[in-house]
Amino acid sequence: MLREREISSVELVNSVLERIEEVDHLYRGYLTVDAKGARDQARQADRMLADSGGCPLLAGIPIAVKDNICTRGVRTTCASKILSNFIPPYEATVIRKLRDQGAVIVGKTNLDEFAMGASTETSHFGCTANPWDLARVAGGSSGGSAAAVAADAAISSLGSDTGGSIRQPASFCGVVGLKPTYGRVSRFGLVAYASSLDQIGPITKDVTDSAMMLEVISGYDPHDSTSVDKPVPAFQKSLISDIRGMKIGLPVEYFQEGLDKEVEQRVRDAVSLLQNLGAEVEEVRMPHTEYAVATYYILATAEASANLARYDGVKYGFREENFSNLIELYENTRQGGFGSEVKRRIMLGTYALSSGYYDAYYLKAQKVRTLIKQDFEEACKKFDCLVTPTSPVPAFGIGEKIDDPLQMYLLDIYTISANLAGVPAVSIPCGFSSQGMPIGLQILTGHFQEEKILRVAYTFEQNTDYHKQRPDIRRMPGNSE
């Protein structure tokens, strides 16, 4: 419609801003809305659309951004008190790429503090609710980004995925969440949690939008030494509704005790549909899957303890005013600036890296990570893709698990392995629970083979209508208005 000039970017952005005004107070997805900046960008996009012979891919499209991705001149808090007043003087590479293609950044979305959590309940600014049921969580840590897309308060959004933080909230909110191969997308400007696991990716209403977003944000970046210098495929060409002859593996370790019966049934129904559409499906073993959660929480917390050492109240961010010497400044600032989950992970990571325990925990975890990566390499020699549930359960109630960290950590059990192995994965809607909550299907493949998961996801989407269903947020349970 934008390209055909049936609607202007200014009109589209205004409609999104009005939608945010109408519903955001119900689910609380945004931390910052940049209305003036968005309207200025929309006017530039309209000029781009009028003047350009070749129209940029995302010209005039309103996009929300997780608030741990730096946006020059716009507050970036990581949902933490310690960065509550931080305004970056520079732009993340993904944001620059979006702007180059004419996208309009409408605001910054809520997350678990420093992306540490599975429910967006650890945010310093309060929890984001699920647009399908306002008494339930939106998932985490990219809960605000997923909820904003589900609530039609953004056309699409960016999230970050360290152990499933794009895919799990996408599953809970009934939208599409894509974690690219590690190194496919620059992490420059992403506030680091666990640097060897973090990856930026899109959250969208459908697979086509995911392919477009991925095409724009991918590519080598000299500012990020972990970004890989490989050509970026035209991902939109992967959108072929035909999977005849493709081989799909079903890891048996993902269908065992702990998996909700309704989730299992919807995923098995989805697998049957893929078979009917021509895919060959066969069970496969991933023998080191059972060690993934323990391995992840040793490595991620170890890296977090190093990355978060920079927040000391000296250079930027929150500073505790009550101190008598430099050590007290550090201690009081970190005591008052970090939430309890962040402190817990810093302590776990510091312990794992400490003298006498490094070999027993950190080094052993790195060796197990190699074995998990080898599981994927072996499986991907035989199969084009693997299919699993995204989460063992649908969205749960707000406050239901927040006091039990172990239960919360186990929610990532099906998504963590992809981060440890560095492979791409996508979550797409595949049905609903008997209580009307969305359920996600996860599709994984080998390194830099995003085209395969996009093709399978697109084919499934073209033969179902789950992605077209949207919550009527004003009539959802939990709305007291």
CSV table of C-alpha atoms in Angstrom, one decimal:
chain,number,residue,atom,x,y,z
A,1,MET,CA,0.0,0.0,0.0
A,2,LEU,CA,2.9,2.4,0.7
A,3,ARG,CA,4.5,1.6,-2.6
A,4,GLU,CA,1.2,2.1,-4.4
A,5,ARG,CA,0.8,5.4,-2.5
A,6,GLU,CA,-2.6,4.2,-1.2
A,7,ILE,CA,-1.4,5.3,2.2
A,8,SER,CA,1.5,7.6,3.3
A,9,SER,CA,4.1,6.6,5.9
A,10,VAL,CA,2.9,9.6,8.0
A,11,GLU,CA,-0.6,8.1,8.0
A,12,LEU,CA,0.7,4.6,8.8
A,13,VAL,CA,2.9,5.9,11.6
A,14,ASN,CA,0.1,8.0,13.1
A,15,SER,CA,-2.2,5.0,13.1
A,16,VAL,CA,0.5,2.9,15.0
A,17,LEU,CA,1.0,5.8,17.5
A,18,GLU,CA,-2.7,6.0,18.0
A,19,ARG,CA,-2.9,2.2,18.6
A,20,ILE,CA,0.0,2.5,21.2
A,21,GLU,CA,-2.0,5.3,22.9
A,22,GLU,CA,-5.1,3.1,22.8
A,23,VAL,CA,-3.8,-0.2,24.2
A,24,ASP,CA,-0.2,0.0,25.5
A,25,HIS,CA,-1.4,0.9,29.0
A,26,LEU,CA,-3.2,-2.5,29.1
A,27,TYR,CA,-0.2,-4.7,28.3
A,28,ARG,CA,2.8,-2.3,28.8
A,29,GLY,CA,5.0,-3.2,25.9
A,30,TYR,CA,6.8,0.1,25.4
A,31,LEU,CA,9.3,1.8,27.7
A,32,THR,CA,9.8,4.8,25.4
A,33,VAL,CA,7.7,6.0,22.5
A,34,ASP,CA,9.5,8.5,20.2
A,35,ALA,CA,6.4,10.0,18.6
A,36,LYS,CA,8.2,13.2,17.3
A,37,GLY,CA,11.2,11.3,16.0
A,38,ALA,CA,8.9,8.7,14.3
A,39,ARG,CA,6.8,11.4,12.5
A,40,ASP,CA,10.0,13.1,11.3
A,41,GLN,CA,11.3,9.7,10.0
A,42,ALA,CA,7.9,9.1,8.4
A,43,ARG,CA,8.1,12.4,6.5
A,44,GLN,CA,11.6,11.5,5.2
A,45,ALA,CA,10.3,8.0,4.2
A,46,ASP,CA,7.4,9.6,2.2
A,47,ARG,CA,10.0,11.8,0.4
A,48,MET,CA,12.0,8.7,-0.3
A,49,LEU,CA,9.0,6.9,-1.6
A,50,ALA,CA,8.1,9.8,-3.9
A,51,ASP,CA,11.6,10.5,-5.2
A,52,SER,CA,13.2,7.1,-5.5
A,53,GLY,CA,13.0,5.0,-8.6
A,54,GLY,CA,14.0,1.9,-6.6
A,55,CYS,CA,12.1,1.9,-3.4
A,56,PRO,CA,14.0,0.8,-0.2
A,57,LEU,CA,12.8,-2.5,1.2
A,58,LEU,CA,11.3,-1.1,4.5
A,59,ALA,CA,10.5,2.5,3.5
A,60,GLY,CA,7.9,3.9,5.8
A,61,ILE,CA,7.4,0.8,7.9
A,62,PRO,CA,7.0,1.5,11.7
A,63,ILE,CA,9.3,-0.8,13.8
A,64,ALA,CA,9.7,-1.2,17.5
A,65,VAL,CA,13.2,-2.0,19.0
A,66,LYS,CA,14.0,-3.9,22.2
A,67,ASP,CA,15.5,-1.6,24.7
A,68,ASN,CA,18.9,-3.2,24.9
A,69,ILE,CA,19.7,-2.1,21.3
A,70,CYS,CA,21.4,1.4,21.2
A,71,THR,CA,19.5,4.2,19.4
A,72,ARG,CA,21.3,7.5,19.1
A,73,GLY,CA,19.6,10.2,21.1
A,74,VAL,CA,16.8,7.9,22.4
A,75,ARG,CA,17.0,6.4,25.9
A,76,THR,CA,18.3,2.8,26.1
A,77,THR,CA,17.7,1.4,29.6
A,78,CYS,CA,18.0,-2.4,29.3
A,79,ALA,CA,15.0,-2.3,31.7
A,80,SER,CA,17.4,-1.6,34.5
A,81,LYS,CA,17.7,1.2,37.1
A,82,ILE,CA,21.4,1.3,36.5
A,83,LEU,CA,20.9,2.5,32.8
A,84,SER,CA,17.6,4.3,33.4
A,85,ASN,CA,19.0,7.7,32.3
A,86,PHE,CA,21.4,6.5,29.6
A,87,ILE,CA,21.0,8.1,26.1
A,88,PRO,CA,23.5,6.5,23.7
A,89,PRO,CA,25.7,8.8,21.6
A,90,TYR,CA,25.8,6.2,18.8
A,91,GLU,CA,23.6,3.9,16.8
A,92,ALA,CA,23.6,0.1,16.7
A,93,THR,CA,24.5,-1.2,13.3
A,94,VAL,CA,21.1,-2.9,12.9
A,95,ILE,CA,19.4,0.4,13.6
A,96,ARG,CA,21.6,2.2,11.0
A,97,LYS,CA,20.7,-0.5,8.4
A,98,LEU,CA,17.0,-0.2,9.2
A,99,ARG,CA,17.1,3.6,8.8
A,100,ASP,CA,19.1,3.2,5.5
A,101,GLN,CA,16.2,1.2,4.2
A,102,GLY,CA,13.7,3.8,5.3
A,103,ALA,CA,12.3,2.0,8.4
A,104,VAL,CA,10.7,4.2,11.1
A,105,ILE,CA,11.7,3.5,14.7
A,106,VAL,CA,8.6,4.2,16.8
A,107,GLY,CA,10.0,3.3,20.2
A,108,LYS,CA,11.8,1.0,22.6
A,109,THR,CA,10.2,-2.0,24.1
A,110,ASN,CA,10.2,-3.7,27.5
A,111,LEU,CA,12.4,-6.7,28.4
A,112,ASP,CA,13.7,-8.6,31.4
A,113,GLU,CA,16.5,-6.6,33.0
A,114,PHE,CA,19.6,-6.9,30.8
A,115,ALA,CA,17.7,-9.7,28.9
A,116,MET,CA,17.9,-12.0,31.9
A,117,GLY,CA,14.6,-13.8,32.2
A,118,ALA,CA,11.9,-15.8,30.5
A,119,SER,CA,8.8,-13.6,31.3
A,120,THR,CA,9.7,-9.9,31.2
A,121,GLU,CA,8.9,-9.9,35.0
A,122,THR,CA,12.4,-8.9,36.0
A,123,SER,CA,12.1,-5.5,34.3
A,124,HIS,CA,12.8,-2.6,36.6
A,125,PHE,CA,9.8,-0.8,35.0
A,126,GLY,CA,7.3,-3.5,35.5
A,127,CYS,CA,6.0,-6.6,33.7
A,128,THR,CA,4.6,-6.7,30.1
A,129,ALA,CA,1.4,-8.6,29.9
A,130,ASN,CA,0.3,-11.0,27.2
A,131,PRO,CA,-2.1,-9.4,24.7
A,132,TRP,CA,-4.0,-12.8,24.5
A,133,ASP,CA,-4.6,-12.8,28.3
A,134,LEU,CA,-3.6,-9.8,30.3
A,135,ALA,CA,-3.2,-12.0,33.5
A,136,ARG,CA,-0.4,-14.0,31.8
A,137,VAL,CA,3.2,-13.2,30.9
A,138,ALA,CA,4.3,-12.2,27.4
A,139,GLY,CA,7.4,-14.3,27.7
A,140,GLY,CA,11.0,-13.1,27.7
A,141,SER,CA,13.2,-11.5,27.5
A,142,SER,CA,11.9,-9.8,24.3
A,143,GLY,CA,8.4,-9.8,25.8
A,144,GLY,CA,7.7,-6.2,24.9
A,145,SER,CA,8.8,-6.6,21.3
A,146,ALA,CA,6.6,-9.7,20.8
A,147,ALA,CA,3.6,-8.2,22.6
A,148,ALA,CA,3.8,-5.0,20.6
A,149,VAL,CA,3.6,-6.9,17.3
A,150,ALA,CA,0.8,-9.2,18.6
A,151,ALA,CA,-1.2,-6.1,19.8
A,152,ASP,CA,-0.8,-4.3,16.4
A,153,ALA,CA,1.2,-1.6,18.1
A,154,ALA,CA,4.1,-2.1,15.7
A,155,ILE,CA,4.3,-3.7,12.2
A,156,SER,CA,7.4,-5.6,13.3
A,157,SER,CA,10.1,-5.4,15.9
A,158,LEU,CA,13.7,-6.3,16.8
A,159,GLY,CA,14.5,-8.6,19.7
A,160,SER,CA,17.7,-10.3,21.0
A,161,ASP,CA,18.1,-14.0,21.6
A,162,THR,CA,20.6,-15.3,24.1
A,163,GLY,CA,18.8,-18.6,25.1
A,164,GLY,CA,15.5,-18.3,23.3
A,165,SER,CA,14.6,-14.7,24.1
A,166,ILE,CA,13.1,-14.0,20.6
A,167,ARG,CA,11.5,-17.4,20.0
A,168,GLN,CA,9.9,-18.1,23.4
A,169,PRO,CA,8.0,-14.7,23.6
A,170,ALA,CA,7.0,-15.1,19.9
A,171,SER,CA,5.5,-18.5,20.8
A,172,PHE,CA,3.7,-17.1,23.8
A,173,CYS,CA,2.2,-14.1,21.8
A,174,GLY,CA,1.4,-16.0,18.6
A,175,VAL,CA,3.8,-14.2,16.2
A,176,VAL,CA,7.0,-15.2,14.2
A,177,GLY,CA,10.4,-14.9,15.9
A,178,LEU,CA,13.6,-15.6,14.1
A,179,LYS,CA,17.1,-16.1,15.7
A,180,PRO,CA,19.7,-15.9,12.9
A,181,THR,CA,23.0,-17.9,12.8
A,182,TYR,CA,25.5,-16.4,15.3
A,183,GLY,CA,27.6,-14.0,13.2
A,184,ARG,CA,24.9,-13.4,10.5
A,185,VAL,CA,23.8,-10.1,12.1
A,186,SER,CA,26.1,-7.5,13.7
A,187,ARG,CA,25.9,-7.2,17.5
A,188,PHE,CA,27.5,-3.8,17.5
A,189,GLY,CA,25.3,-1.6,19.7
A,190,LEU,CA,23.6,-4.5,21.4
A,191,VAL,CA,24.2,-4.2,25.1
A,192,ALA,CA,26.1,-7.4,25.9
A,193,TYR,CA,24.6,-10.0,28.2
A,194,ALA,CA,26.5,-13.2,27.1
A,195,SER,CA,28.6,-12.2,24.1
A,196,SER,CA,29.1,-15.7,22.6
A,197,LEU,CA,25.4,-16.4,22.6
A,198,ASP,CA,23.6,-13.1,22.0
A,199,GLN,CA,22.1,-12.5,18.6
A,200,ILE,CA,19.7,-9.9,17.2
A,201,GLY,CA,16.7,-11.0,15.1
A,202,PRO,CA,13.2,-9.9,13.9
A,203,ILE,CA,9.8,-10.5,15.5
A,204,THR,CA,7.0,-10.2,12.9
A,205,LYS,CA,3.4,-11.0,12.1
A,206,ASP,CA,4.4,-13.5,9.4
A,207,VAL,CA,7.3,-15.3,7.7
A,208,THR,CA,7.4,-12.9,4.7
A,209,ASP,CA,8.1,-9.9,7.0
A,210,SER,CA,10.8,-12.0,8.8
A,211,ALA,CA,12.6,-12.7,5.5
A,212,MET,CA,12.5,-9.0,4.6
A,213,MET,CA,13.8,-7.8,8.0
A,214,LEU,CA,16.6,-10.5,8.0
A,215,GLU,CA,17.7,-9.4,4.6
A,216,VAL,CA,18.1,-5.8,5.8
A,217,ILE,CA,19.9,-6.4,9.1
A,218,SER,CA,22.3,-9.2,7.9
A,219,GLY,CA,25.8,-8.7,6.8
A,220,TYR,CA,29.4,-8.2,7.8
A,221,ASP,CA,30.3,-5.3,10.1
A,222,PRO,CA,33.9,-4.2,10.8
A,223,HIS,CA,32.7,-2.9,14.2
A,224,ASP,CA,31.9,-6.5,15.3
A,225,SER,CA,34.7,-9.0,15.1
A,226,THR,CA,32.3,-11.9,15.5
A,227,SER,CA,30.2,-10.9,12.5
A,228,VAL,CA,30.9,-13.2,9.5
A,229,ASP,CA,32.0,-11.9,6.1
A,230,LYS,CA,29.5,-13.9,3.9
A,231,PRO,CA,27.2,-12.8,1.2
A,232,VAL,CA,23.7,-12.1,2.3
A,233,PRO,CA,21.2,-14.2,0.4
A,234,ALA,CA,18.0,-12.7,-1.0
A,235,PHE,CA,15.9,-14.3,1.8
A,236,GLN,CA,12.6,-13.4,0.1
A,237,LYS,CA,13.5,-15.9,-2.7
A,238,SER,CA,13.3,-18.6,0.0
A,239,LEU,CA,9.5,-18.0,0.3
A,240,ILE,CA,8.5,-21.0,-1.7
A,241,SER,CA,5.4,-22.9,-0.7
A,242,ASP,CA,6.8,-26.4,-1.5
A,243,ILE,CA,8.6,-28.7,0.8
A,244,ARG,CA,8.2,-31.9,-1.2
A,245,GLY,CA,11.3,-34.1,-0.7
A,246,MET,CA,12.7,-32.1,2.2
A,247,LYS,CA,13.9,-34.2,5.1
A,248,ILE,CA,12.8,-33.2,8.6
A,249,GLY,CA,14.2,-34.6,11.8
A,250,LEU,CA,12.1,-35.0,15.0
A,251,PRO,CA,14.5,-35.0,18.0
A,252,VAL,CA,13.1,-37.6,20.5
A,253,GLU,CA,14.7,-35.7,23.4
A,254,TYR,CA,12.3,-32.8,22.9
A,255,PHE,CA,9.1,-34.9,23.4
A,256,GLN,CA,9.7,-36.4,26.8
A,257,GLU,CA,8.5,-35.7,30.4
A,258,GLY,CA,7.8,-32.1,31.2
A,259,LEU,CA,6.2,-31.3,27.8
A,260,ASP,CA,2.6,-30.0,28.2
A,261,LYS,CA,0.2,-32.5,26.5
A,262,GLU,CA,-1.6,-29.8,24.5
A,263,VAL,CA,1.7,-28.3,23.3
A,264,GLU,CA,2.8,-31.8,22.2
A,265,GLN,CA,-0.4,-32.5,20.4
A,266,ARG,CA,-0.4,-29.2,18.4
A,267,VAL,CA,3.3,-29.8,17.4
A,268,ARG,CA,2.6,-33.3,16.3
A,269,ASP,CA,-0.4,-32.1,14.3
A,270,ALA,CA,1.9,-29.6,12.7
A,271,VAL,CA,4.4,-32.3,11.9
A,272,SER,CA,1.6,-34.4,10.3
A,273,LEU,CA,0.7,-31.4,8.1
A,274,LEU,CA,4.3,-31.1,7.0
A,275,GLN,CA,4.3,-34.8,6.1
A,276,ASN,CA,1.1,-34.4,4.1
A,277,LEU,CA,2.7,-31.5,2.3
A,278,GLY,CA,5.5,-33.8,1.1
A,279,ALA,CA,8.2,-33.7,3.7
A,280,GLU,CA,9.9,-36.9,4.9
A,281,VAL,CA,9.9,-36.9,8.7
A,282,GLU,CA,12.0,-39.2,10.8
A,283,GLU,CA,13.0,-39.3,14.5
A,284,VAL,CA,16.6,-38.4,15.3
A,285,ARG,CA,18.6,-38.5,18.5
A,286,MET,CA,20.4,-35.5,20.0
A,287,PRO,CA,22.2,-37.2,22.8
A,288,HIS,CA,23.6,-34.2,24.6
A,289,THR,CA,20.4,-32.2,24.8
A,290,GLU,CA,19.9,-33.1,28.5
A,291,TYR,CA,23.0,-31.1,29.4
A,292,ALA,CA,22.0,-27.9,27.5
A,293,VAL,CA,20.3,-26.0,30.4
A,294,ALA,CA,23.2,-26.6,32.8
A,295,THR,CA,25.8,-25.7,30.2
A,296,TYR,CA,24.0,-22.6,29.2
A,297,TYR,CA,23.6,-21.2,32.7
A,298,ILE,CA,27.3,-21.7,33.5
A,299,LEU,CA,28.5,-20.1,30.3
A,300,ALA,CA,25.9,-17.3,30.1
A,301,THR,CA,26.3,-16.3,33.7
A,302,ALA,CA,30.1,-16.4,33.4
A,303,GLU,CA,30.0,-14.0,30.5
A,304,ALA,CA,27.4,-11.8,32.2
A,305,SER,CA,29.6,-11.4,35.3
A,306,ALA,CA,32.4,-10.1,33.0
A,307,ASN,CA,30.1,-7.9,30.8
A,308,LEU,CA,28.3,-6.3,33.7
A,309,ALA,CA,31.5,-5.3,35.5
A,310,ARG,CA,31.5,-2.1,33.5
A,311,TYR,CA,28.5,-0.7,35.4
A,312,ASP,CA,30.2,1.0,38.3
A,313,GLY,CA,28.5,4.4,38.5
A,314,VAL,CA,31.6,6.2,37.2
A,315,LYS,CA,31.4,6.4,33.5
A,316,TYR,CA,27.6,6.5,32.8
A,317,GLY,CA,24.2,5.5,34.1
A,318,PHE,CA,22.9,5.5,37.7
A,319,ARG,CA,25.2,6.6,40.5
A,320,GLU,CA,24.5,6.1,44.2
A,321,GLU,CA,25.0,9.4,45.9
A,322,ASN,CA,25.6,7.9,49.4
A,323,PHE,CA,29.3,6.8,49.6
A,324,SER,CA,32.5,7.8,51.4
A,325,ASN,CA,35.2,6.2,49.1
A,326,LEU,CA,35.6,4.7,45.7
A,327,ILE,CA,34.9,1.1,46.8
A,328,GLU,CA,31.7,2.2,48.5
A,329,LEU,CA,30.6,4.0,45.3
A,330,TYR,CA,31.0,0.8,43.3
A,331,GLU,CA,29.3,-1.3,45.9
A,332,ASN,CA,26.3,1.0,46.6
A,333,THR,CA,25.8,1.8,42.9
A,334,ARG,CA,25.6,-1.9,42.0
A,335,GLN,CA,23.6,-2.8,45.1
A,336,GLY,CA,21.0,-0.2,44.3
A,337,GLY,CA,21.2,-0.3,40.5
A,338,PHE,CA,20.8,-4.0,39.7
A,339,GLY,CA,17.7,-6.2,40.3
A,340,SER,CA,17.8,-9.5,42.1
A,341,GLU,CA,18.0,-11.7,39.0
A,342,VAL,CA,20.9,-9.8,37.6
A,343,LYS,CA,22.7,-10.1,40.9
A,344,ARG,CA,22.0,-13.8,41.1
A,345,ARG,CA,23.5,-14.4,37.6
A,346,ILE,CA,26.6,-12.2,38.3
A,347,MET,CA,27.2,-14.3,41.5
A,348,LEU,CA,26.7,-17.6,39.7
A,349,GLY,CA,29.1,-16.5,36.9
A,350,THR,CA,31.7,-15.2,39.3
A,351,TYR,CA,31.6,-18.4,41.2
A,352,ALA,CA,32.0,-20.5,38.0
A,353,LEU,CA,35.0,-18.5,36.9
A,354,SER,CA,36.7,-18.4,40.3
A,355,SER,CA,40.1,-20.0,41.1
A,356,GLY,CA,39.6,-23.7,41.9
A,357,TYR,CA,36.2,-24.0,40.1
A,358,TYR,CA,37.1,-22.8,36.6
A,359,ASP,CA,38.1,-26.3,35.3
A,360,ALA,CA,35.2,-28.0,37.1
A,361,TYR,CA,32.5,-25.7,35.7
A,362,TYR,CA,33.4,-23.3,33.0
A,363,LEU,CA,35.9,-25.4,31.1
A,364,LYS,CA,33.7,-28.5,31.3
A,365,ALA,CA,30.7,-26.5,30.1
A,366,GLN,CA,32.7,-25.4,27.1
A,367,LYS,CA,33.5,-29.0,26.3
A,368,VAL,CA,29.9,-30.0,26.5
A,369,ARG,CA,29.0,-27.1,24.3
A,370,THR,CA,31.2,-28.6,21.6
A,371,LEU,CA,29.3,-31.9,21.9
A,372,ILE,CA,26.0,-30.1,21.6
A,373,LYS,CA,27.2,-28.4,18.5
A,374,GLN,CA,28.4,-31.7,17.1
A,375,ASP,CA,24.9,-33.1,17.6
A,376,PHE,CA,23.5,-30.4,15.3
A,377,GLU,CA,26.3,-31.0,12.7
A,378,GLU,CA,25.6,-34.7,12.6
A,379,ALA,CA,21.8,-34.2,12.4
A,380,CYS,CA,22.1,-31.6,9.7
A,381,LYS,CA,24.1,-34.0,7.5
A,382,LYS,CA,21.0,-36.2,7.3
A,383,PHE,CA,18.1,-33.7,7.6
A,384,ASP,CA,17.3,-30.3,6.0
A,385,CYS,CA,15.6,-29.1,9.2
A,386,LEU,CA,14.7,-30.2,12.7
A,387,VAL,CA,11.3,-29.5,14.2
A,388,THR,CA,10.5,-29.2,18.0
A,389,PRO,CA,8.2,-27.3,20.3
A,390,THR,CA,9.4,-23.8,21.1
A,391,SER,CA,8.4,-23.9,24.7
A,392,PRO,CA,7.3,-26.8,26.9
A,393,VAL,CA,4.2,-24.8,28.1
A,394,PRO,CA,2.0,-22.0,26.8
A,395,ALA,CA,2.2,-18.6,28.5
A,396,PHE,CA,1.8,-18.9,32.3
A,397,GLY,CA,0.3,-16.6,34.9
A,398,ILE,CA,2.1,-13.4,36.0
A,399,GLY,CA,3.8,-14.1,39.3
A,400,GLU,CA,3.3,-17.9,38.9
A,401,LYS,CA,7.0,-18.8,38.5
A,402,ILE,CA,9.0,-15.7,39.4
A,403,ASP,CA,10.0,-16.9,42.9
A,404,ASP,CA,11.3,-20.2,41.5
A,405,PRO,CA,14.4,-19.5,39.4
A,406,LEU,CA,15.0,-23.1,38.5
A,407,GLN,CA,11.5,-23.5,37.0
A,408,MET,CA,12.0,-20.3,35.1
A,409,TYR,CA,15.4,-21.5,33.7
A,410,LEU,CA,13.8,-24.8,32.5
A,411,LEU,CA,11.4,-22.8,30.3
A,412,ASP,CA,14.3,-22.3,27.9
A,413,ILE,CA,15.0,-26.0,27.6
A,414,TYR,CA,14.0,-26.3,23.9
A,415,THR,CA,15.6,-23.1,22.7
A,416,ILE,CA,19.0,-23.0,24.5
A,417,SER,CA,20.7,-25.6,22.3
A,418,ALA,CA,20.4,-23.4,19.2
A,419,ASN,CA,22.3,-20.6,20.9
A,420,LEU,CA,25.0,-23.0,22.2
A,421,ALA,CA,25.5,-24.4,18.7
A,422,GLY,CA,25.1,-21.0,17.0
A,423,VAL,CA,22.6,-22.3,14.5
A,424,PRO,CA,19.5,-20.4,13.2
A,425,ALA,CA,16.0,-21.2,14.4
A,426,VAL,CA,12.5,-19.8,14.0
A,427,SER,CA,9.3,-20.0,16.0
A,428,ILE,CA,6.0,-19.8,14.1
A,429,PRO,CA,2.4,-20.1,15.5
A,430,CYS,CA,1.0,-23.7,15.2
A,431,GLY,CA,-2.2,-23.6,17.2
A,432,PHE,CA,-3.8,-22.7,20.4
A,433,SER,CA,-4.3,-24.3,23.8
A,434,SER,CA,-7.8,-25.1,25.1
A,435,GLN,CA,-7.6,-21.8,27.0
A,436,GLY,CA,-6.9,-19.9,23.8
A,437,MET,CA,-3.2,-19.3,24.3
A,438,PRO,CA,-0.8,-19.5,21.3
A,439,ILE,CA,1.6,-22.4,20.8
A,440,GLY,CA,4.8,-22.2,18.9
A,441,LEU,CA,6.5,-24.6,16.5
A,442,GLN,CA,10.3,-24.3,16.4
A,443,ILE,CA,12.2,-25.1,13.1
A,444,LEU,CA,16.1,-25.3,13.3
A,445,THR,CA,18.8,-26.0,10.7
A,446,GLY,CA,22.5,-25.8,10.2
A,447,HIS,CA,24.8,-22.7,10.2
A,448,PHE,CA,23.9,-20.0,7.6
A,449,GLN,CA,21.0,-22.1,6.1
A,450,GLU,CA,18.2,-19.7,7.1
A,451,GLU,CA,16.7,-20.2,3.6
A,452,LYS,CA,15.7,-23.7,4.6
A,453,ILE,CA,13.8,-22.8,7.8
A,454,LEU,CA,12.2,-19.9,6.0
A,455,ARG,CA,10.9,-22.2,3.2
A,456,VAL,CA,9.5,-24.8,5.7
A,457,ALA,CA,8.0,-22.0,7.9
A,458,TYR,CA,6.5,-20.3,4.8
A,459,THR,CA,5.0,-23.5,3.5
A,460,PHE,CA,3.4,-24.3,6.9
A,461,GLU,CA,2.1,-20.7,7.1
A,462,GLN,CA,0.5,-20.8,3.6
A,463,ASN,CA,-1.4,-23.9,4.6
A,464,THR,CA,-2.7,-22.7,8.0
A,465,ASP,CA,-4.3,-19.5,9.3
A,466,TYR,CA,-2.8,-19.4,12.9
A,467,HIS,CA,-0.6,-16.4,12.0
A,468,LYS,CA,-3.7,-14.4,10.9
A,469,GLN,CA,-5.4,-14.6,14.2
A,470,ARG,CA,-5.1,-11.6,16.5
A,471,PRO,CA,-6.2,-11.0,20.1
A,472,ASP,CA,-9.0,-8.5,20.8
A,473,ILE,CA,-7.0,-7.0,23.6
A,474,ARG,CA,-9.9,-5.0,25.0
A,475,ARG,CA,-11.9,-8.2,25.5
A,476,MET,CA,-9.1,-10.3,26.8
A,477,PRO,CA,-9.2,-11.8,30.3
A,478,GLY,CA,-7.6,-9.5,32.9
A,479,ASN,CA,-8.7,-6.2,31.3
A,480,SER,CA,-10.5,-4.3,34.0
A,481,GLU,CA,-11.6,-1.4,31.8
